[in-house]
XYZ file of N, CA and C in Angstrom:
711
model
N 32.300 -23.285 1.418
C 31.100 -23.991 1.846
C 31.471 -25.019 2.900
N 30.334 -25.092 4.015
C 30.702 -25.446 4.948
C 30.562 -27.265 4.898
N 31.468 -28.325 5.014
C 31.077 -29.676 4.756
C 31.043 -30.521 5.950
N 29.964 -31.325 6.090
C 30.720 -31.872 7.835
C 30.042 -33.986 6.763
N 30.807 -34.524 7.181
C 30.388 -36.055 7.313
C 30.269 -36.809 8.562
N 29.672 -36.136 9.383
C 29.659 -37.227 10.559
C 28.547 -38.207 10.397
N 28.346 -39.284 10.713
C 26.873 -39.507 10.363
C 25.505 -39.134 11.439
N 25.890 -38.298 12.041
C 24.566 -37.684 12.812
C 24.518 -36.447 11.972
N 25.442 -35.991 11.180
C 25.379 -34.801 10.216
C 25.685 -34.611 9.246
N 25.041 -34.210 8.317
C 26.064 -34.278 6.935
C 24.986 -32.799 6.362
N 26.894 -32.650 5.736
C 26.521 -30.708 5.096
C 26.904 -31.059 4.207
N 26.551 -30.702 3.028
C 25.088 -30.104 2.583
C 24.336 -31.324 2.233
N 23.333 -31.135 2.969
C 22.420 -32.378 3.393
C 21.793 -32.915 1.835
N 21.944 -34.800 1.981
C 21.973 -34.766 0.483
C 20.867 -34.906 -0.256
N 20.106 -34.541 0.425
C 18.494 -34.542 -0.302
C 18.379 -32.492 -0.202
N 18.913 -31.783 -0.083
C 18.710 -30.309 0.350
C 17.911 -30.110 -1.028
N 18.222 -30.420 -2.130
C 17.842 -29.619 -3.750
C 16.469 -30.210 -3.841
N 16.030 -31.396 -3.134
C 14.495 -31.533 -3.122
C 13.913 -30.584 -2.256
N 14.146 -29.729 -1.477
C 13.603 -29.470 -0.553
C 13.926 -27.823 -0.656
N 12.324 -27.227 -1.081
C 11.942 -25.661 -1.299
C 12.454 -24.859 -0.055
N 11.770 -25.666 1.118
C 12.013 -24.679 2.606
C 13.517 -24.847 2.823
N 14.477 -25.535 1.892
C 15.920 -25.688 2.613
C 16.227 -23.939 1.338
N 15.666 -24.803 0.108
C 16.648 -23.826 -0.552
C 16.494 -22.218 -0.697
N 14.930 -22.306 -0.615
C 14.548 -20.930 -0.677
C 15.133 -19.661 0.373
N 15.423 -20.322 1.494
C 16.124 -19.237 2.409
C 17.930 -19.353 2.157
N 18.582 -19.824 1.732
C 19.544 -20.195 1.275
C 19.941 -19.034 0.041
N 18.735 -19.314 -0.927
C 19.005 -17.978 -1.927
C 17.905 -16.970 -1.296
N 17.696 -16.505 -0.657
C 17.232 -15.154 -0.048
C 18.485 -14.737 0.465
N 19.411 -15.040 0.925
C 21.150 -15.210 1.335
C 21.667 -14.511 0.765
N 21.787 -15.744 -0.346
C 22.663 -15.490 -1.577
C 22.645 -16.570 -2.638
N 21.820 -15.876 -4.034
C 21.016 -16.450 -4.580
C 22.199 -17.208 -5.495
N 23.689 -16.399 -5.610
C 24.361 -17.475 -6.624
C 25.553 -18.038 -5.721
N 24.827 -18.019 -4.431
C 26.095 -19.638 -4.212
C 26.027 -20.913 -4.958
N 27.310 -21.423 -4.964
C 26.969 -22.529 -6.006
C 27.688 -23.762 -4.770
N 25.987 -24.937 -5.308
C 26.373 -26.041 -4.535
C 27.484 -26.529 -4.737
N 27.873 -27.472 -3.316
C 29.102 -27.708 -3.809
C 29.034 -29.337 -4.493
N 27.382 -30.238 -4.837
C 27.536 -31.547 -5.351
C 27.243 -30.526 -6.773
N 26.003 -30.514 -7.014
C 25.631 -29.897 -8.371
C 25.765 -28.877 -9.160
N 26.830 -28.085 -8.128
C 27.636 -27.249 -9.111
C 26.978 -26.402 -10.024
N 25.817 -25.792 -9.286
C 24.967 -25.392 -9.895
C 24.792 -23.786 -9.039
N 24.166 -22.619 -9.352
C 23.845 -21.758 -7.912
C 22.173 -22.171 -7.843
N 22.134 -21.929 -6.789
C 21.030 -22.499 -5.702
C 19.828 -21.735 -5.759
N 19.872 -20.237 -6.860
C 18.493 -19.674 -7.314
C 18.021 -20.730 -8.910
N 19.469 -21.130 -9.345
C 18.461 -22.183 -10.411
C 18.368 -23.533 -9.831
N 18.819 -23.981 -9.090
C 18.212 -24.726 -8.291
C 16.713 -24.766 -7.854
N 16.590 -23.542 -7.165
C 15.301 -23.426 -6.704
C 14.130 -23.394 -7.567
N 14.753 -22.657 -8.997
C 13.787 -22.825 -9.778
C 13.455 -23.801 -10.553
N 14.280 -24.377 -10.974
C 14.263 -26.130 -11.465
C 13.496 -26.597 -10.452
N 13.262 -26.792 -9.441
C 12.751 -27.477 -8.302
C 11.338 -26.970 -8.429
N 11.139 -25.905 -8.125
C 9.590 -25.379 -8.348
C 9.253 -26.098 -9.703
N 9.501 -25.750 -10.945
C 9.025 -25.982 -12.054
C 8.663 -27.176 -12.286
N 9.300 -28.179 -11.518
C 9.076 -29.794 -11.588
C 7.843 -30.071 -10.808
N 7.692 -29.480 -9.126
C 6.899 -29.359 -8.216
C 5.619 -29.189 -8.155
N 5.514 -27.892 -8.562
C 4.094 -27.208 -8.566
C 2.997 -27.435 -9.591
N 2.272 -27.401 -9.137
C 0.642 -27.690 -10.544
C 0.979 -26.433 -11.593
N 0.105 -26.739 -12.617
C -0.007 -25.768 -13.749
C -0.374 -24.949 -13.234
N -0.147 -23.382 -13.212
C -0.907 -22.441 -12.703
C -0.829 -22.266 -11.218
N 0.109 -22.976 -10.526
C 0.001 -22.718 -9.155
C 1.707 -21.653 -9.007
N 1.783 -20.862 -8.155
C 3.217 -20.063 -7.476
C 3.241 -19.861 -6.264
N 4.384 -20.180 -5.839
C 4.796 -19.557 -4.182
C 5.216 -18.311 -4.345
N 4.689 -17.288 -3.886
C 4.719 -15.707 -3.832
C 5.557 -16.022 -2.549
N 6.649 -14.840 -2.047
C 7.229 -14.691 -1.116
C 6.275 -13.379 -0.558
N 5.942 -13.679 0.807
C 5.247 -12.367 1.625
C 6.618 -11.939 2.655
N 6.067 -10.617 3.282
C 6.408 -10.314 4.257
C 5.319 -10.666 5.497
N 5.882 -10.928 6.313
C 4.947 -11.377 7.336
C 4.243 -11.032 8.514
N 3.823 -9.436 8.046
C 2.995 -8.456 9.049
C 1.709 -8.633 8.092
N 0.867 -8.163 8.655
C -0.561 -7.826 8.159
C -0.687 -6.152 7.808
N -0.862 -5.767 6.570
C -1.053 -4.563 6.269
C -2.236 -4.267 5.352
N -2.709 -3.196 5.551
C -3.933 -2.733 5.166
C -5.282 -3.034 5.858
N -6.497 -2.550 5.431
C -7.692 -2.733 6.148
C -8.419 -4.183 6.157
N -7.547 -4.966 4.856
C -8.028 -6.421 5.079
C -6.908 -7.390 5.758
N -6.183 -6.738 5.982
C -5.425 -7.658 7.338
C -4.325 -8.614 6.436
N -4.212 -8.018 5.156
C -3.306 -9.552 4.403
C -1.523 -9.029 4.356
N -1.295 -9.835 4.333
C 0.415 -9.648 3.770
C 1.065 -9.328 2.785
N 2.327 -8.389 2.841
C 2.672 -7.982 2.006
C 3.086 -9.294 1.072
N 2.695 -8.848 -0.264
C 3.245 -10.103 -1.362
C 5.035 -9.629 -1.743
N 5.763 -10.385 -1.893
C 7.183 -9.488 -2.487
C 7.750 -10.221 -3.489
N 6.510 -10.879 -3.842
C 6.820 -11.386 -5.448
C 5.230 -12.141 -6.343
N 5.697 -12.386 -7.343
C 4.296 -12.844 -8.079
C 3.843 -11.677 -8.451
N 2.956 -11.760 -9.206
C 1.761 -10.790 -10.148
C 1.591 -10.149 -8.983
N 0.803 -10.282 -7.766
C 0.497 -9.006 -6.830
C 1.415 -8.942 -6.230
N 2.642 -8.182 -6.261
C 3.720 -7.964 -5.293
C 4.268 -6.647 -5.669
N 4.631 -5.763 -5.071
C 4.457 -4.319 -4.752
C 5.224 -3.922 -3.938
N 5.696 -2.632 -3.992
C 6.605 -2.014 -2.914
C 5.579 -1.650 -2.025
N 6.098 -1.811 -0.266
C 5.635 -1.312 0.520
C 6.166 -0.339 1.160
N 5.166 0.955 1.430
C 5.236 2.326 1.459
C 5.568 2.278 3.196
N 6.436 2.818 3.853
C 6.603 3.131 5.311
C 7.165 4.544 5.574
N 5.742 5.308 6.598
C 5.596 5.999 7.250
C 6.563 6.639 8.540
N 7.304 7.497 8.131
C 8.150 7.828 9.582
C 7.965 8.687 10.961
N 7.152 7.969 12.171
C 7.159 9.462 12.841
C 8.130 9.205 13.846
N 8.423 10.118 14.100
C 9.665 10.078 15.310
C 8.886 11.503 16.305
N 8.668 10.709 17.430
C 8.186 11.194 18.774
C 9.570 11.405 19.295
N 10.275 12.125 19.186
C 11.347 13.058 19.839
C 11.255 14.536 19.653
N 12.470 14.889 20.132
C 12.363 16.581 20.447
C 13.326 17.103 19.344
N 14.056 15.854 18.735
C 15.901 16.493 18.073
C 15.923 15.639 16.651
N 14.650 15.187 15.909
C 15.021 14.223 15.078
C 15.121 15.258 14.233
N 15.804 14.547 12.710
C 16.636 15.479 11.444
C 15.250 16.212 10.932
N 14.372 14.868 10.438
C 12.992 15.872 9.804
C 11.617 15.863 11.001
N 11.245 15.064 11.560
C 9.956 15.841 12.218
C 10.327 16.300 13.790
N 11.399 15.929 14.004
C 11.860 16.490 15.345
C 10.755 17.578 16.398
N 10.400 16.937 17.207
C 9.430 18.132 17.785
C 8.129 18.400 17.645
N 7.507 17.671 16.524
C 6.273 18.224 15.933
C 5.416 17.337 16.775
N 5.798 15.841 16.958
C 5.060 15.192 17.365
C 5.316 14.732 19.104
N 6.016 15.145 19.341
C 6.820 14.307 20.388
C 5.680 14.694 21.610
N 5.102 15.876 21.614
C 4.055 16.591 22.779
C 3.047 16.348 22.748
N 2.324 15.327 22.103
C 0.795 15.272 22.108
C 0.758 13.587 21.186
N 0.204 13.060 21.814
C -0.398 11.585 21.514
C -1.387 11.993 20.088
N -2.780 12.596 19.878
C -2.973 12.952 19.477
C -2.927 14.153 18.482
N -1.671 14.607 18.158
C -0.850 14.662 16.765
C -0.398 13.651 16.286
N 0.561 12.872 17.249
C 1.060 11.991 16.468
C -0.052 10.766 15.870
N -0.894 10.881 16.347
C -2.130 10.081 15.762
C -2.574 10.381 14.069
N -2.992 11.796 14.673
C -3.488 12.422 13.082
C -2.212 12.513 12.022
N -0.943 12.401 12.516
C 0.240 12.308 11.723
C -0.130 11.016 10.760
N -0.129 10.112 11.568
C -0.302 8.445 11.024
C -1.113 8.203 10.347
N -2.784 8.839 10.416
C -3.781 8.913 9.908
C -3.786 9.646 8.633
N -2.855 10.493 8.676
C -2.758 11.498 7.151
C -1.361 10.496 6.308
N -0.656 9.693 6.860
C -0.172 9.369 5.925
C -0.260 8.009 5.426
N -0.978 7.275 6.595
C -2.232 6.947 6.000
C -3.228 6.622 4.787
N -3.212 7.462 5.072
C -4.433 8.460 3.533
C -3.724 8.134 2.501
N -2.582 8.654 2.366
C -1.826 9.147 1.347
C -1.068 7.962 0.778
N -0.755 6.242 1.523
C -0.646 5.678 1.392
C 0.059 4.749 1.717
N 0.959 4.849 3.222
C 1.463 4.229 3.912
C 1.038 2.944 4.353
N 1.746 1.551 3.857
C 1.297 0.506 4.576
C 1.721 0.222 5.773
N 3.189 0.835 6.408
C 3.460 0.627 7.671
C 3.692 1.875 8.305
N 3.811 1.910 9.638
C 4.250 3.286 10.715
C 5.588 2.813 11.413
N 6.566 3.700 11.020
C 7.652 3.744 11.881
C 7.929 4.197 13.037
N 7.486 3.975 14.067
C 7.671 4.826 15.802
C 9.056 5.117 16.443
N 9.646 6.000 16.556
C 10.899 5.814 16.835
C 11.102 7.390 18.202
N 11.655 6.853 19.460
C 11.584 7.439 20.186
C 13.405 8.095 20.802
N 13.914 7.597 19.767
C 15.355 7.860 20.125
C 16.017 8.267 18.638
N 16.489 9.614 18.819
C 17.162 10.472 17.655
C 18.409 9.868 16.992
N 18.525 9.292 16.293
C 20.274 8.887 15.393
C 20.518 9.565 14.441
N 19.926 11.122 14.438
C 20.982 11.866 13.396
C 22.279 12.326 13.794
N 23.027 12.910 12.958
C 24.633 12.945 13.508
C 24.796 13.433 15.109
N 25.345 13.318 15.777
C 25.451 14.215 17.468
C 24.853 13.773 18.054
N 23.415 13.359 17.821
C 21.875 12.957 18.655
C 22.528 12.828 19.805
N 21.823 13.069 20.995
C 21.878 12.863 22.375
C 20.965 11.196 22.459
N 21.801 10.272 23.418
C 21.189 9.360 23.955
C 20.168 9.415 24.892
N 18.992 9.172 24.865
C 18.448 9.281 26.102
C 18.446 7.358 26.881
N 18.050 7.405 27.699
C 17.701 6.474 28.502
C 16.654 5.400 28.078
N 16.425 4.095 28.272
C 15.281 3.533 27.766
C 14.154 3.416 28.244
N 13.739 4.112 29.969
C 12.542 4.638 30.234
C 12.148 5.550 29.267
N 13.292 6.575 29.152
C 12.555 8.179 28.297
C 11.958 7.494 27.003
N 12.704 6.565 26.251
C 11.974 6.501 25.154
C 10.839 5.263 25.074
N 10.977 4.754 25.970
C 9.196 3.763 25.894
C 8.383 4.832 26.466
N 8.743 5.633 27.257
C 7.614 6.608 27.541
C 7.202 7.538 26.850
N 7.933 7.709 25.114
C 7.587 8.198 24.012
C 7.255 7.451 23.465
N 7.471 6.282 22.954
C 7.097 5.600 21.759
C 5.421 5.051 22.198
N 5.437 3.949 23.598
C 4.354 3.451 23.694
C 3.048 4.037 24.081
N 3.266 5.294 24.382
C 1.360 5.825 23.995
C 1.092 6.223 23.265
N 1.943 5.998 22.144
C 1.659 6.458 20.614
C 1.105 5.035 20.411
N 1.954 4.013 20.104
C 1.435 2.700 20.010
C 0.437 2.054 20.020
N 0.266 2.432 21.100
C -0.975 2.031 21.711
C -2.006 2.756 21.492
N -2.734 3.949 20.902
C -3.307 4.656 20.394
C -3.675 4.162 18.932
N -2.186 3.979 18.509
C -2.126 3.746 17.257
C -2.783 2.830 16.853
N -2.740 1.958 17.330
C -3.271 -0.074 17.440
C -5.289 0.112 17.458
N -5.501 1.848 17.986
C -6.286 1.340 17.947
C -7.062 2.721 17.270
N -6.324 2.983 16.626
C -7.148 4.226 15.047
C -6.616 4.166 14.120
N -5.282 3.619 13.822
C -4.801 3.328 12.130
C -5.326 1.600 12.146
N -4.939 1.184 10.527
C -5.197 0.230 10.145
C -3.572 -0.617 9.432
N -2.543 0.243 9.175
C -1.262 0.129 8.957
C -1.018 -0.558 9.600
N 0.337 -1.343 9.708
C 1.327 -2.278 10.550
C 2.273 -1.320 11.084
N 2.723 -1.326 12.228
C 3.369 -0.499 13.517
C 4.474 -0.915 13.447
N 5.875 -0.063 13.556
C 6.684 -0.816 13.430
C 7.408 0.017 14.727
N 8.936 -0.660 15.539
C 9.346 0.279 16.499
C 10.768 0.788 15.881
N 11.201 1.960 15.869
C 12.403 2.083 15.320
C 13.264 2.023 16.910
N 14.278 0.968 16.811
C 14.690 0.880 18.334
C 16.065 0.351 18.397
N 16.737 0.388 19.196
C 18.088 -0.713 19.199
C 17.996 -1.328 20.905
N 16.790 -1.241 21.537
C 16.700 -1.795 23.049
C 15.752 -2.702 23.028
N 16.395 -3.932 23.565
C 15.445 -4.995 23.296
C 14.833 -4.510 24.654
N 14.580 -3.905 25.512
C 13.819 -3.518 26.635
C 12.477 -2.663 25.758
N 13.082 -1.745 25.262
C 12.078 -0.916 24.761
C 11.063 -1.924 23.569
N 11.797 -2.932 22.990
C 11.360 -3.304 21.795
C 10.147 -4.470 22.148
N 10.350 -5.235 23.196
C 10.000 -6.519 23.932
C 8.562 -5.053 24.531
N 8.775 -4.300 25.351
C 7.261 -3.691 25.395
C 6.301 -3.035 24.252
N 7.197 -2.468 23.380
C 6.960 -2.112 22.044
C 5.462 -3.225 21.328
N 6.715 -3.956 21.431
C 5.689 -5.520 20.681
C 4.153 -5.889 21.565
N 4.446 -5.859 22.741
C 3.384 -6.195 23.394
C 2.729 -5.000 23.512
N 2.909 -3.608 23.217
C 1.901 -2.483 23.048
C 0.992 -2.557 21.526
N 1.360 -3.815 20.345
C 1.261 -3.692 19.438
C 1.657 -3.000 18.464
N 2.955 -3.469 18.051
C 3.964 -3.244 17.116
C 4.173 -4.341 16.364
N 4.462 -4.380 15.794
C 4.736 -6.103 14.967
C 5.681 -5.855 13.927
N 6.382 -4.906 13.784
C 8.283 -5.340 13.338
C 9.027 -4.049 14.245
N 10.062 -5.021 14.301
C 11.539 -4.417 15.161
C 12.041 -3.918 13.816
N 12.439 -2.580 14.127
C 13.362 -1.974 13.402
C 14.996 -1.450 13.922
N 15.502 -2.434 14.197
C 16.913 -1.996 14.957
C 17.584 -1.129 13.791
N 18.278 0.122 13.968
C 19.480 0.748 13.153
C 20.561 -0.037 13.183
N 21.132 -0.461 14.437
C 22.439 -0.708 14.693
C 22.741 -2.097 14.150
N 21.798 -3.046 14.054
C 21.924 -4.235 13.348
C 22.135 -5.428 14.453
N 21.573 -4.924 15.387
C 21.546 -5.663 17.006
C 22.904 -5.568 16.988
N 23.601 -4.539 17.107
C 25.284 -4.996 17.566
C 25.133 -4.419 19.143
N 24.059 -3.114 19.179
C 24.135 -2.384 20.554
C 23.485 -3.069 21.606
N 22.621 -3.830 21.407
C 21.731 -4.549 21.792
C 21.870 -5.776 21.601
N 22.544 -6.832 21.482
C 22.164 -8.602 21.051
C 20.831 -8.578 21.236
N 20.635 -8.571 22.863
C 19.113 -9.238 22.871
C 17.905 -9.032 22.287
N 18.351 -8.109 21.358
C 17.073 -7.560 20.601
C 16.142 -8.472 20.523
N 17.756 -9.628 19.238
C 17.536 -11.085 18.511
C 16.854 -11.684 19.015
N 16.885 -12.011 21.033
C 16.205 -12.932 21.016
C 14.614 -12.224 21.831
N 14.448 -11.124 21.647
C 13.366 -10.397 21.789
C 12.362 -10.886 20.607
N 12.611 -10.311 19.173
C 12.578 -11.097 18.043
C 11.762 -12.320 18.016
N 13.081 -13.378 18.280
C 12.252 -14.792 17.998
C 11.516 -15.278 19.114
N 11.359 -14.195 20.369
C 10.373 -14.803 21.494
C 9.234 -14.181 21.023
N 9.140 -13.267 20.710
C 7.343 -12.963 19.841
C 6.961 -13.190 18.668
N 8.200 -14.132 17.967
C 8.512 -14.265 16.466
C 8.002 -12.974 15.893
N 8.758 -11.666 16.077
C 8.356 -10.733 15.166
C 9.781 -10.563 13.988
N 8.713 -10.266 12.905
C 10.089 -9.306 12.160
C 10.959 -8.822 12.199
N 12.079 -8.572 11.974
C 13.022 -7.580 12.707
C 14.048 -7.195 11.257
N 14.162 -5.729 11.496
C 14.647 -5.181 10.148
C 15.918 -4.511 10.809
N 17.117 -5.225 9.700
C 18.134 -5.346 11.269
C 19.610 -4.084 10.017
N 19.788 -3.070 9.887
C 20.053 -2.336 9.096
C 21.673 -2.301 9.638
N 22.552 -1.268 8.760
C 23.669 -1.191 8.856
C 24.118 -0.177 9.928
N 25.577 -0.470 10.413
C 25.682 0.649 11.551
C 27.257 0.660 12.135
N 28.070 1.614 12.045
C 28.953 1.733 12.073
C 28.808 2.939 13.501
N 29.541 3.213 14.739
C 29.710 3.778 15.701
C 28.258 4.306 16.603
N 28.251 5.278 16.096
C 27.408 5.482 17.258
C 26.488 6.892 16.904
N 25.804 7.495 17.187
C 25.501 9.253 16.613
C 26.911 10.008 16.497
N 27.409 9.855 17.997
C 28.484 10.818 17.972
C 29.520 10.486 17.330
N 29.450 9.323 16.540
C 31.223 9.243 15.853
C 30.689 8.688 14.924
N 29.840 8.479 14.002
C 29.342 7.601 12.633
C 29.546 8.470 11.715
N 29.551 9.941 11.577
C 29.875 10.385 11.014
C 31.202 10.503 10.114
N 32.183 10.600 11.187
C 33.626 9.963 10.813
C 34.105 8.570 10.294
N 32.913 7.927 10.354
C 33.125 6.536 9.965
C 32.360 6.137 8.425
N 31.794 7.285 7.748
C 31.437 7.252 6.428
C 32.566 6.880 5.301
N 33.177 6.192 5.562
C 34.121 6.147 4.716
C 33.893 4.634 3.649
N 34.084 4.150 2.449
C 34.063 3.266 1.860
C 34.782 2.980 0.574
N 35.993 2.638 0.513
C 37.051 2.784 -0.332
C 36.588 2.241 -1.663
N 36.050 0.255 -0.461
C 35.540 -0.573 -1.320
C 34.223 -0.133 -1.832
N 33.969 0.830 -2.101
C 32.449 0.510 -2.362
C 31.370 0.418 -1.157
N 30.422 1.304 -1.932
C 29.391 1.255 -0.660
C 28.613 0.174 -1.019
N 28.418 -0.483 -1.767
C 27.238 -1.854 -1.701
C 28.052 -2.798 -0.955
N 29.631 -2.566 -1.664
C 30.640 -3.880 -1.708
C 30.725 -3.644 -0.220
N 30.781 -2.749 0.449
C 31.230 -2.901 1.786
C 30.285 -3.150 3.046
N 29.123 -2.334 2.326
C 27.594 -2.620 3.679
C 27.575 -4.276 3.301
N 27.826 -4.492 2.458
C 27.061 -5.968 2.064
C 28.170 -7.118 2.529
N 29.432 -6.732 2.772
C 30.413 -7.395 3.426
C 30.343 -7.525 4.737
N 30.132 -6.055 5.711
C 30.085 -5.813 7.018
C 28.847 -6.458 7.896
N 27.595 -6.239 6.602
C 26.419 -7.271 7.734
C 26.739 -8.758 7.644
């Protein structure tokens, strides 16, 4: 744990355990670090803190922070209404593993794609205009905003779902957003891209930033995990 005493700074700031907005993202982290005054981990912290805090009958639900469904509210991801949220995959390419091709030729398939799953119960749409199954060919980041965003933009305006871009180009992702998309879905974990990040916090969107080892053409060879696959994705991000 990181300690600094200067007096323009001091880590871990010594009022932090009063304070919900310090600790709550702290254990979204990692819920059993343990402080280093109270010697305590910092999810019972947080909850000691609430329990003292809040009115009878009152809770802070954690949301996600897109708008999904036809009444426009947020996903809850905790409390009595909190629920898994269902996401929709279409991939507007020519080479993807499962819809490869189906949609990539017509705006209107990939519409009625979204619309049927949809139905069926999707709260978000995944748009993804660039293939990462094993081999995938790279294309360029004209070719794939010129797949993804007239879907988008269609989309924005006949589903009722939250849009998401599956992308690792903050070029593609930064028009994405402004076609109406409202979460970044990078694979690579912004390693291919940095600027995704600050694509991201200039539209303050979401960004779902996943694991990623090489590339299409060599990730395959890089499946390897001696330590453990939790122990090791969860080390590497």
């Amino acid at each position: 744990v990181m300690r600094c005493d200067d007096p323009e700074l001091i880590i871990p700031h010594p009022r932090a355990c009063e304070r919900d907005f310090v600790l709550g993202p702290i254990c979204d982290i990692d819920p059993d670090l343990v402080h280093p005054e109270k010697k305590a981990p910092v999810r019972t912290l947080l909850k000691s803190l609430l329990a003292a805090t809040q009115a009878p009958g009152c809770e802070l639900d954690r949301v996600f922070p897109i708008a999904i469904g036809q009444e426009g509210l947020p996903l809850r991801m905790s409390g009595r209404e909190a629920r898994t949220g269902v996401m929709g995959i279409l991939n507007v390419t020519p080479d993807s593993f499962s819809d490869g091709g189906q949609f990539n030729t017509s705006v209107t398939a990939a519409v009625g794609r979204m619309k049927l799953l949809e139905a069926q119960g999707a709260d978000m749409m995944d748009i993804g205009g660039q293939s990462t199954r094993p081999n995938a060919e790279l294309v360029g980041g004209d070719e794939e905003m010129a797949r993804v965003l007239p879907v988008i933009e269609a989309a924005r305006a006949s589903v009722t779902s939250a849009i998401s871009v599956d992308t690792f180009r903050s070029d593609v992702a930064r028009e994405a957003v402004r076609a109406g998309a409202a979460l970044i879905n990078d694979v690579s974990g912004g390693l291919l891209d940095p600027n995704i990040l600050n694509v991201a916090a200039e539209f303050q969107a979401p960004v779902c930033l996943m694991h990623y080892r090489g590339d299409p053409s060599t990730m395959q060879g890089l499946a390897n995990y001696p330590g453990g696959v939790v122990e090791t994705v969860e080390a590497e991000l």
